[in-house]
Coordinates of C-alpha atoms and ligand atoms in Angstrom, one line a residue:
M7 CA 14.4 36.1 204.6
N8 CA 14.4 34.8 201.1
L9 CA 11.6 34.0 198.7
K10 CA 11.9 30.3 199.6
S11 CA 11.5 31.0 203.3
I12 CA 8.3 33.1 202.8
A13 CA 6.9 30.8 200.2
A14 CA 4.9 28.9 202.9
G15 CA 2.9 32.2 203.4
F16 CA 1.8 32.2 199.8
S17 CA 1.3 28.5 199.4
A18 CA -2.3 28.3 199.9
I19 CA -3.2 31.1 197.6
I20 CA -3.0 31.0 193.8
L21 CA -3.0 34.5 192.6
S22 CA -3.5 35.7 189.2
I23 CA -1.9 39.1 188.8
T24 CA -2.0 41.2 185.7
A25 CA 1.2 43.0 184.9
S26 CA 0.6 46.5 184.0
A27 CA 3.5 46.6 181.6
Q28 CA 4.3 43.4 179.8
V29 CA 2.5 40.1 180.0
I30 CA 4.2 36.8 180.6
T31 CA 2.6 34.3 178.2
G32 CA 5.1 31.4 178.2
E33 CA 5.0 31.4 174.5
Y34 CA 8.0 31.2 172.2
D35 CA 9.2 30.2 168.8
I36 CA 12.3 28.2 168.4
P37 CA 14.3 29.7 165.5
K38 CA 15.3 27.4 162.7
V39 CA 18.8 26.5 163.8
P40 CA 20.6 23.1 163.8
E41 CA 19.3 20.9 166.7
W42 CA 22.7 20.9 168.5
A43 CA 22.7 24.7 168.6
K44 CA 19.2 25.3 169.9
N45 CA 20.2 25.7 173.4
A46 CA 23.9 26.0 173.1
V47 CA 26.4 27.9 175.2
F48 CA 29.7 28.9 173.6
Y49 CA 33.2 29.3 175.0
Q50 CA 35.6 31.6 173.0
I51 CA 39.3 30.6 172.6
Y52 CA 42.0 32.9 171.6
P53 CA 44.6 30.5 170.2
Q54 CA 47.6 32.7 170.9
T55 CA 47.2 32.6 174.6
F56 CA 45.1 29.6 175.6
C57 CA 47.8 26.9 176.2
D58 CA 51.3 26.6 174.9
S59 CA 52.2 22.9 174.5
D60 CA 55.7 23.3 172.9
G61 CA 57.2 26.1 175.1
D62 CA 57.7 28.7 172.4
G63 CA 55.6 31.3 174.3
I64 CA 52.6 31.2 172.0
G65 CA 49.5 29.0 172.4
D66 CA 48.9 26.2 170.0
I67 CA 46.4 23.6 168.9
K68 CA 47.9 20.7 170.8
G69 CA 47.7 23.0 173.9
I70 CA 44.0 23.6 173.2
I71 CA 43.4 19.9 172.8
S72 CA 45.1 19.2 176.1
K73 CA 42.5 21.5 177.8
L74 CA 39.4 20.3 176.1
D75 CA 38.3 18.3 179.2
Y76 CA 38.5 21.5 181.2
V77 CA 36.4 23.3 178.6
K78 CA 33.9 20.5 178.7
S79 CA 33.8 20.6 182.5
L80 CA 32.4 24.2 182.2
G81 CA 29.2 22.8 180.8
V82 CA 29.5 24.6 177.4
D83 CA 28.4 23.0 174.2
A84 CA 30.6 24.6 171.7
I85 CA 33.8 26.6 171.1
W86 CA 34.5 29.5 168.8
F87 CA 38.2 29.8 167.8
N88 CA 39.6 33.2 166.8
P89 CA 41.6 32.8 163.5
F90 CA 44.3 30.2 163.4
F91 CA 45.2 30.5 159.8
D92 CA 48.5 31.4 158.2
S93 CA 49.1 35.1 158.6
P94 CA 51.8 37.8 158.9
F95 CA 49.9 38.6 162.2
Q96 CA 49.5 42.4 161.7
D97 CA 46.0 42.1 163.2
A98 CA 46.4 39.0 165.4
G99 CA 45.6 36.6 162.5
Y100 CA 42.5 38.4 161.2
D101 CA 44.8 39.3 158.3
I102 CA 44.7 36.0 156.6
R103 CA 47.6 35.0 154.1
D104 CA 46.4 31.5 153.3
Y105 CA 42.9 30.5 154.1
Y106 CA 43.7 26.8 153.6
K107 CA 46.5 26.5 156.1
I108 CA 46.9 26.5 159.8
A109 CA 49.5 29.0 160.9
P110 CA 52.7 26.9 161.6
R111 CA 53.0 28.5 165.1
Y112 CA 49.8 26.8 166.0
G113 CA 50.4 23.5 164.3
T114 CA 49.2 21.8 161.2
N115 CA 46.0 21.2 159.4
E116 CA 46.1 17.6 160.8
D117 CA 46.2 19.2 164.3
A118 CA 43.1 21.1 163.4
R119 CA 41.3 18.0 162.2
Q120 CA 42.3 16.3 165.5
L121 CA 41.1 19.3 167.5
F122 CA 37.7 19.2 165.9
A123 CA 37.5 15.4 166.3
E124 CA 38.6 15.6 170.0
A125 CA 35.9 18.3 170.7
H126 CA 33.3 16.1 169.0
K127 CA 34.3 13.1 171.1
R128 CA 33.5 15.2 174.1
G129 CA 30.1 16.2 172.7
M130 CA 31.2 19.7 171.9
H131 CA 30.8 21.6 168.6
V132 CA 33.4 23.9 167.1
I133 CA 33.1 27.0 164.9
F134 CA 36.0 28.8 163.1
D135 CA 36.4 32.5 162.3
Y136 CA 35.4 33.0 158.6
V137 CA 37.0 36.3 157.5
V138 CA 35.7 37.3 154.2
S139 CA 35.5 41.0 154.1
Y140 CA 39.3 41.3 153.4
T141 CA 42.5 39.4 153.4
S142 CA 46.1 40.2 154.4
M143 CA 47.9 42.2 151.8
E144 CA 50.3 39.2 151.7
H145 CA 47.5 37.0 150.4
P146 CA 48.5 35.7 146.9
W147 CA 45.1 37.1 145.6
F148 CA 46.1 40.5 146.6
Q149 CA 49.7 40.1 145.4
A150 CA 48.3 39.2 142.0
S151 CA 45.8 42.0 142.2
A152 CA 48.4 44.6 142.8
Q153 CA 50.2 43.7 139.6
Q154 CA 50.2 46.1 136.6
E155 CA 49.2 43.4 134.2
K156 CA 45.5 42.4 134.2
N157 CA 45.0 38.9 135.6
K158 CA 42.3 36.7 137.2
Y159 CA 42.6 38.5 140.6
S160 CA 42.7 42.1 139.4
N161 CA 39.2 42.7 140.3
Y162 CA 39.1 40.6 143.5
Y163 CA 39.8 43.8 145.5
I164 CA 38.5 47.3 145.2
W165 CA 41.0 49.4 143.2
T166 CA 40.5 52.9 141.7
D167 CA 41.8 53.3 138.2
N168 CA 44.2 56.3 138.7
I169 CA 46.6 56.7 141.5
W170 CA 46.6 60.5 141.2
V171 CA 42.9 60.9 141.4
D172 CA 41.4 60.4 144.9
P173 CA 38.2 58.5 145.1
P174 CA 35.1 60.3 146.4
R175 CA 35.3 61.1 150.0
E176 CA 34.9 58.0 152.1
F177 CA 32.4 57.3 154.8
A178 CA 33.0 53.8 156.0
A179 CA 36.1 53.0 154.0
S180 CA 39.3 54.7 153.0
F181 CA 41.9 54.2 150.2
I182 CA 45.6 53.5 150.3
K183 CA 47.8 54.7 147.4
G184 CA 51.2 53.7 146.2
Y185 CA 51.2 49.9 146.9
G186 CA 52.7 47.8 144.1
M187 CA 52.9 48.7 140.4
R188 CA 49.2 49.0 139.8
N189 CA 48.0 52.4 138.8
G190 CA 45.3 52.8 141.4
Q191 CA 44.4 53.1 145.1
Y192 CA 43.0 50.2 147.0
M193 CA 40.2 50.2 149.6
R194 CA 41.2 49.0 153.0
N195 CA 38.7 47.4 155.4
F196 CA 40.3 48.0 158.8
Y197 CA 44.1 48.4 159.0
Y198 CA 46.0 49.4 155.9
C199 CA 47.2 45.8 155.5
Q200 CA 43.7 44.4 155.1
P201 CA 42.6 45.3 151.6
A202 CA 38.8 44.9 151.1
L203 CA 37.6 42.0 149.0
N204 CA 35.4 43.2 146.2
F205 CA 31.8 42.4 146.7
G206 CA 30.9 45.1 144.3
F207 CA 28.7 48.3 144.5
T208 CA 24.9 48.2 144.5
N209 CA 24.9 51.5 142.5
P210 CA 28.2 51.9 140.6
D211 CA 28.8 55.4 139.4
P212 CA 29.1 55.1 135.6
R213 CA 31.7 57.8 135.7
Q214 CA 33.8 55.7 138.1
K215 CA 34.3 52.6 135.9
W216 CA 36.3 50.9 138.6
Q217 CA 33.2 50.5 140.8
L218 CA 31.9 47.0 139.7
P219 CA 28.3 45.9 140.1
V220 CA 27.6 43.2 142.7
D221 CA 27.0 40.7 140.0
H222 CA 30.1 41.3 138.0
P223 CA 31.6 38.0 136.9
D224 CA 34.8 38.7 138.8
V225 CA 33.0 39.5 142.0
L226 CA 31.0 36.3 141.6
A227 CA 34.2 34.3 141.0
M228 CA 35.7 35.7 144.1
R229 CA 32.6 34.7 146.0
E230 CA 32.8 31.2 144.7
D231 CA 36.4 31.0 146.0
L232 CA 35.2 32.1 149.4
K233 CA 32.6 29.3 149.4
D234 CA 35.3 26.8 148.8
V235 CA 37.2 28.0 151.8
L236 CA 34.0 27.4 153.9
R237 CA 33.7 23.9 152.4
F238 CA 37.2 23.1 153.2
W239 CA 36.9 23.8 156.9
M240 CA 33.5 22.2 157.1
D241 CA 34.9 19.1 155.5
M242 CA 37.7 19.2 158.1
G243 CA 35.1 18.9 160.8
A244 CA 34.0 22.4 161.8
D245 CA 30.3 22.8 162.7
G246 CA 29.9 26.4 161.5
F247 CA 31.6 29.8 161.7
R248 CA 31.6 33.3 163.1
A249 CA 31.8 35.8 160.4
D250 CA 34.1 38.7 160.9
M251 CA 32.7 42.1 160.0
A252 CA 29.8 40.3 158.4
G253 CA 27.7 43.3 157.5
A254 CA 30.4 45.2 155.7
L255 CA 30.7 43.4 152.4
C256 CA 28.9 45.1 149.5
K257 CA 29.4 48.8 149.0
T258 CA 27.2 51.6 148.0
T259 CA 27.7 55.3 147.2
R260 CA 25.5 58.1 148.3
T261 CA 25.6 61.6 147.1
F262 CA 25.0 64.6 149.4
G263 CA 25.2 67.9 147.6
N264 CA 28.3 67.6 145.4
E265 CA 29.9 65.0 147.5
Q266 CA 29.9 61.3 147.2
F267 CA 30.2 58.9 150.2
F268 CA 30.8 55.2 150.4
N269 CA 29.0 53.0 152.8
T270 CA 28.3 49.4 153.1
N271 CA 25.0 48.1 151.7
E272 CA 23.4 45.7 154.1
N273 CA 20.6 44.6 151.7
A274 CA 23.1 43.4 149.1
T275 CA 25.4 41.9 151.7
K276 CA 22.4 39.9 153.1
L277 CA 22.0 38.2 149.7
F278 CA 25.5 36.9 150.0
W279 CA 24.9 35.5 153.4
R280 CA 21.6 34.0 152.2
E281 CA 23.5 32.2 149.6
I282 CA 25.8 30.8 152.2
R283 CA 22.9 29.8 154.4
R284 CA 21.5 27.9 151.4
L285 CA 24.9 26.3 150.8
L286 CA 25.0 25.1 154.4
E287 CA 21.4 23.8 154.3
A288 CA 22.1 21.9 151.2
E289 CA 25.7 20.6 151.9
Y290 CA 26.1 20.9 155.7
P291 CA 22.7 21.0 157.3
D292 CA 24.1 21.0 160.8
G293 CA 26.2 24.1 160.0
F294 CA 25.8 27.1 162.2
M295 CA 26.3 30.7 161.3
V296 CA 27.2 33.5 163.8
A297 CA 27.7 37.1 162.7
E298 CA 29.8 40.0 163.9
W299 CA 27.2 42.4 162.5
S300 CA 25.6 44.2 165.4
G301 CA 22.4 44.5 163.4
P302 CA 20.3 41.5 164.5
S303 CA 17.3 42.6 162.5
E304 CA 19.4 42.5 159.3
A305 CA 21.7 39.7 160.2
L306 CA 19.0 37.3 161.3
D307 CA 16.8 37.9 158.3
D308 CA 17.2 34.5 156.8
C309 CA 21.0 34.9 156.9
F310 CA 22.7 34.1 160.3
H311 CA 21.5 32.1 163.2
V312 CA 23.1 34.4 165.7
D313 CA 24.3 38.0 165.7
F314 CA 26.4 39.6 168.5
F315 CA 24.8 42.5 170.1
H316 CA 28.0 44.3 170.5
W317 CA 28.9 47.4 168.7
F318 CA 25.7 49.0 170.0
N319 CA 25.1 52.2 172.0
G320 CA 23.7 50.1 174.9
Y321 CA 26.5 47.6 175.0
N322 CA 29.3 49.7 176.5
D323 CA 26.9 51.1 179.1
L324 CA 25.9 47.6 180.0
F325 CA 29.3 46.0 180.7
Q326 CA 32.2 48.2 180.0
K327 CA 33.6 50.0 182.9
E328 CA 36.3 51.6 180.8
S329 CA 35.7 51.0 177.2
W330 CA 38.2 51.8 174.6
R331 CA 36.5 55.1 174.2
I332 CA 37.2 55.9 177.9
L333 CA 40.7 54.9 177.4
N334 CA 40.9 57.4 174.6
G335 CA 39.5 60.0 176.9
V336 CA 35.8 60.0 176.0
S337 CA 33.6 58.8 178.7
E338 CA 30.8 56.5 177.7
G339 CA 28.9 56.8 181.0
H340 CA 28.5 54.2 183.6
S341 CA 28.0 50.4 183.4
F342 CA 24.8 49.2 185.0
F343 CA 26.8 46.5 186.7
D344 CA 29.2 48.8 188.6
A345 CA 28.9 48.9 192.3
E346 CA 28.8 52.8 192.2
G347 CA 25.2 52.4 191.0
L348 CA 25.2 55.2 188.4
G349 CA 24.1 52.9 185.5
N350 CA 20.9 53.0 183.5
I351 CA 19.5 49.8 182.3
T352 CA 16.8 51.4 180.2
D353 CA 19.3 52.6 177.6
F354 CA 20.4 49.1 177.0
L355 CA 16.9 47.8 177.2
A356 CA 15.4 50.2 174.6
S357 CA 17.9 49.1 172.0
Y358 CA 17.9 45.5 172.9
M359 CA 14.1 45.2 173.0
A360 CA 13.7 46.8 169.6
Q361 CA 16.0 44.2 168.1
Y362 CA 14.6 41.3 170.2
E363 CA 11.0 42.0 169.2
Q364 CA 12.0 42.0 165.5
T365 CA 14.1 38.9 165.6
K366 CA 12.2 36.6 168.0
G367 CA 11.8 33.2 166.4
K368 CA 14.1 34.1 163.5
G369 CA 17.5 33.7 165.2
Y370 CA 19.4 34.6 168.4
I371 CA 20.9 37.7 169.7
S372 CA 24.1 37.1 171.7
L373 CA 25.4 39.4 174.5
P374 CA 29.0 38.3 174.6
L375 CA 30.4 37.9 178.1
G376 CA 33.6 39.5 176.9
N377 CA 35.6 39.1 173.8
H378 CA 39.0 39.8 172.2
D379 CA 38.0 43.3 171.1
N380 CA 36.9 44.8 174.4
A381 CA 38.4 45.4 177.8
R382 CA 37.9 42.4 179.9
L383 CA 34.7 42.4 182.0
G384 CA 37.1 41.9 184.9
N385 CA 38.3 45.4 184.7
K386 CA 38.5 46.8 188.2
R387 CA 35.7 44.5 189.2
T388 CA 35.4 41.9 192.0
D389 CA 34.4 38.3 191.5
K390 CA 31.0 39.3 193.0
D391 CA 30.6 42.0 190.4
L392 CA 31.3 39.4 187.7
E393 CA 29.1 36.8 189.2
I394 CA 26.2 39.2 188.9
I395 CA 27.1 40.0 185.3
Y396 CA 27.2 36.3 184.5
A397 CA 23.9 35.8 186.3
F398 CA 22.5 38.2 183.8
G399 CA 24.4 36.8 180.8
F400 CA 23.4 33.2 181.5
T401 CA 19.8 34.0 182.0
M402 CA 19.2 36.3 179.1
P403 CA 17.7 34.9 175.9
G404 CA 20.0 34.0 172.9
V405 CA 23.2 32.2 172.7
P406 CA 25.7 33.1 175.4
F407 CA 29.3 33.3 174.5
I408 CA 31.9 33.5 177.3
Y409 CA 35.5 34.6 176.6
Y410 CA 38.3 32.4 177.9
G411 CA 39.5 33.3 181.4
N412 CA 36.4 35.3 182.3
E413 CA 35.1 32.2 184.2
I414 CA 38.0 32.7 186.7
G415 CA 37.8 36.5 186.7
M416 CA 40.9 37.3 184.7
K417 CA 41.7 41.0 184.9
Q418 CA 42.0 43.6 182.3
L419 CA 45.7 44.4 182.4
P420 CA 47.0 48.0 182.4
T421 CA 47.1 50.3 179.5
S422 CA 50.9 50.4 179.7
W423 CA 50.8 46.8 178.6
P424 CA 52.9 46.0 175.5
Q425 CA 50.9 46.2 172.3
V426 CA 51.2 43.2 169.9
E427 CA 50.0 42.2 166.5
G428 CA 47.6 45.1 166.1
A429 CA 46.1 44.6 169.6
Y430 CA 46.3 48.3 170.6
Q431 CA 44.9 48.9 174.0
P432 CA 42.6 47.8 175.5
R433 CA 42.6 44.7 173.3
N434 CA 46.2 43.8 174.4
G435 CA 45.2 43.8 178.1
A436 CA 42.3 41.5 177.3
R437 CA 44.3 38.9 175.4
T438 CA 46.9 37.8 178.0
P439 CA 47.7 34.2 178.7
M440 CA 45.1 31.9 180.3
Q441 CA 45.9 31.4 184.0
W442 CA 46.0 27.8 184.8
T443 CA 48.0 27.3 187.9
P444 CA 50.1 29.4 190.4
G445 CA 53.8 29.6 189.5
K446 CA 55.8 30.0 186.3
N447 CA 53.8 31.8 183.6
L448 CA 50.7 30.8 185.5
G449 CA 50.9 27.4 183.8
F450 CA 50.4 28.8 180.4
S451 CA 53.8 28.0 179.0
T452 CA 57.3 26.7 180.0
A453 CA 59.0 29.4 177.9
D454 CA 61.2 32.1 179.4
P455 CA 58.7 34.8 180.5
S456 CA 60.3 37.3 178.1
K457 CA 59.3 35.0 175.2
L458 CA 55.6 35.1 176.0
Y459 CA 53.2 36.4 173.4
L460 CA 52.0 38.8 176.1
P461 CA 53.1 38.8 179.7
V462 CA 50.9 37.1 182.3
D463 CA 49.1 39.0 185.0
P464 CA 51.9 39.8 187.6
A465 CA 49.5 40.4 190.5
P466 CA 50.4 38.0 193.4
D467 CA 46.7 37.1 193.7
A468 CA 46.0 36.7 189.9
P469 CA 43.2 34.1 189.7
N470 CA 44.0 30.7 188.4
V471 CA 42.0 27.5 187.5
A472 CA 43.8 25.2 189.8
D473 CA 43.1 27.2 193.0
Q474 CA 39.5 27.8 191.9
E475 CA 38.8 24.1 191.2
N476 CA 39.4 23.4 194.9
N477 CA 37.0 26.1 196.1
P478 CA 33.3 25.3 195.7
N479 CA 32.5 29.1 196.0
S480 CA 35.0 30.2 193.4
L481 CA 33.9 32.2 190.5
L482 CA 34.8 29.2 188.3
N483 CA 32.4 26.9 190.1
R484 CA 29.7 29.6 190.3
T485 CA 29.9 30.1 186.6
R486 CA 29.6 26.4 186.1
A487 CA 26.5 26.4 188.2
L488 CA 24.9 29.2 186.2
I489 CA 25.6 27.4 183.0
A490 CA 24.1 24.2 184.4
L491 CA 21.1 26.1 185.6
R492 CA 20.5 27.5 182.2
H493 CA 20.6 24.1 180.7
S494 CA 18.3 22.5 183.4
E495 CA 15.5 25.1 183.5
P496 CA 13.3 25.2 180.5
A497 CA 12.4 28.8 181.2
L498 CA 16.1 29.7 180.7
A499 CA 16.5 28.1 177.4
N500 CA 18.0 30.2 174.6
Y501 CA 14.7 30.5 172.9
A502 CA 12.3 30.9 176.0
E503 CA 10.3 34.0 176.3
F504 CA 11.9 37.2 177.8
V505 CA 9.7 39.8 179.6
P506 CA 11.2 42.9 181.4
I507 CA 9.3 43.3 184.7
Y508 CA 11.0 46.1 186.5
A509 CA 13.4 48.4 184.6
E510 CA 13.4 52.0 185.5
K511 CA 15.6 54.9 184.4
N512 CA 18.6 55.3 186.6
A513 CA 17.2 52.9 189.2
Y514 CA 18.0 49.5 190.6
P515 CA 17.2 46.6 190.6
F516 CA 16.6 45.2 187.2
V517 CA 14.0 42.4 187.2
Y518 CA 12.9 40.3 184.2
A519 CA 11.0 37.0 183.6
R520 CA 11.9 34.1 181.4
A521 CA 9.1 31.7 180.5
A522 CA 8.5 28.5 178.6
G523 CA 4.9 27.2 178.9
K524 CA 4.1 27.1 182.5
D525 CA 7.7 27.4 183.7
V526 CA 8.5 30.9 184.8
V527 CA 11.8 32.2 186.3
L528 CA 12.3 35.6 187.7
V529 CA 15.8 37.1 187.5
M530 CA 16.5 40.0 189.9
L531 CA 19.7 41.9 189.7
N532 CA 21.0 44.5 192.1
P533 CA 24.7 45.1 191.2
R534 CA 25.1 48.4 193.1
A535 CA 26.6 48.6 196.6
E536 CA 23.5 50.0 198.1
A537 CA 20.3 48.0 198.8
S538 CA 17.4 48.5 196.6
Q539 CA 13.6 48.0 196.5
A540 CA 11.1 47.4 193.8
T541 CA 7.4 46.8 193.5
F542 CA 6.0 45.0 190.5
N543 CA 3.4 42.7 189.2
V544 CA 3.6 39.4 187.5
N545 CA 0.6 38.2 185.6
V546 CA 1.0 34.5 186.2
P547 CA -0.4 32.4 189.0
F548 CA 2.0 30.8 191.4
K549 CA 1.7 29.1 194.8
K550 CA 5.3 29.3 195.9
T551 CA 8.7 30.3 194.9
K552 CA 12.1 28.7 194.8
L553 CA 15.4 30.3 194.9
L554 CA 17.5 28.6 192.2
A555 CA 20.6 30.6 192.6
G556 CA 21.9 33.8 194.2
D557 CA 21.4 35.7 197.4
K558 CA 18.7 36.0 200.0
F559 CA 16.3 38.9 199.9
D560 CA 13.0 40.0 201.4
V561 CA 9.7 39.8 199.6
K562 CA 6.2 40.9 200.5
R563 CA 3.0 40.4 198.6
D564 CA 0.0 42.7 198.7
K565 CA -3.0 40.4 198.9
K566 CA -5.3 43.0 197.4
T567 CA -3.3 44.2 194.4
G568 CA -1.1 41.2 194.0
N569 CA 1.9 43.5 193.9
V570 CA 5.2 42.0 195.0
T571 CA 7.7 44.2 196.8
I572 CA 11.3 43.0 197.0
D573 CA 14.2 44.3 199.1
M574 CA 17.5 43.3 197.8
P575 CA 20.8 43.8 199.7
G576 CA 23.6 45.6 197.9
Q577 CA 25.5 43.6 195.4
S578 CA 23.1 40.7 195.1
Y579 CA 21.1 38.8 192.6
A580 CA 18.4 36.1 192.8
I581 CA 17.1 33.6 190.2
V582 CA 13.8 32.5 191.4
K583 CA 11.3 29.9 190.0
L584 CA 7.6 30.5 190.4
L585 CA 5.9 27.3 191.4
Ligands
GLC620 C1 36.9 42.1 163.8 C2 37.8 41.4 164.8 C3 38.8 42.3 165.2 C4 39.6 42.7 164.0 C5 38.7 43.4 163.0 C6 39.4 43.7 161.7 O1 36.2 43.1 164.4 O2 36.9 41.0 165.8 O3 39.7 41.6 166.2 O4 40.6 43.6 164.4 O5 37.6 42.5 162.7 O6 40.1 42.8 161.3

């Protein structure tokens, strides 16, 4: 019996029940974001491995253009492209050598202009990856900066003034010595080949003259150059950007005992992003800003429109079966969405709710459905496991982002997979070619398989788009249905209210409400293999219920207390509208 089938029993009675925990009000504030982005769902494309049009084994822009109808057919509103700029590719293109040039292996700037225009033609928006916390060491700014003679770019990066004297002990940064003829050590941001751009120090140590203040003229000049980069791509037709390592720009030093530590200074960093927000508002009012910050209360404070809820304690426990930490031998616990049923949704919820409450109405938190830095969600998971994860992802508030290939359940490939361009495991196993058809290279490329950027999934039953197109019950079609549902139900809008209803430590299911005015939708998730039961209250009146998506389950309502008891089969979910 499902909610729909028992609805008749309720139909005559309108009950008003007061939830003991949280109250559904149906109230919400829409954050100040460009109109097109208010309710947008994004698709993430990794240019290396989406579609290879010229048979060289690496994806390219023409290939992406040829697949835009497919992307549109998913029901998404916008696309985020990982970096496609000129680069020596020591970190998959995050190490930018020329901000103003598309990497030749992907095509030309003209191709990019066409890509943006073709996406727009189909009613989709596009954002690019704006990488400002560092460049490649092959960037001409850094090459000039590494010179012995002082020049315009000497202070564009963070250099100490004596190669023999180590800088104070680092906390969130470290220094590399011996590069170029300059007598100093430079601060790296991630890999050694990614020198940190100089956004200055909030409290420069007067004894360390190389620590420039955040308003030093050279720091400000560098910032102006970065603004021009933004203008260039916005003029090309981009609708906004995702900012890489957004929170890590300005530096600060702290002294503990005799030791000094470096850290990033978020308050000063925010001021830079506010300037960028003002720039967009003045020059590109439809421009959209997405942060890789993992600090929504900071990032959404009049800076970004969206922040990824990503590098958080709760995130790995939520989705990651084997996070990179597990691959490195340290277990992170159990994902709530694993059939083994050992997860704990309250860990995630505690950190999520703290951020959600602080940022409601100011901007969106995004729970990415996979990305290029984590193991794929399809990591020893079935399509059903994934469907339940997507039911969650597409019914939570904020802007959903889905990583290419996850809509067909592409798998995380083994840890023995070749490492390429700084994609150490598990990132390599999550960046393999998109699987379009059965047969050669799974339709990604006509190249000899040995020439592929990364090998394709060798499994005989590797999922592919063509097969799933023909099956109405495929994960692909179910993903489409979930995206369509999000768009058609006002209560599932990005900005609509979110109220946890049943979330108990180490227990299943997880139940929450989404609400917009009088529209209320309940989402119930029981990813574990065993059945589960929950009793809860909702405080809104309803006559009947309608199952919008998911599986059948039993429900009873106690007339006296108004309590609802649901019994859900193992591995099931239900998205239910209260009518
Ligand atoms: C961001 C990118 C990641 C890259 C890192 C350093 O976290 O998402 O792929 O390696 O920045 O560049």
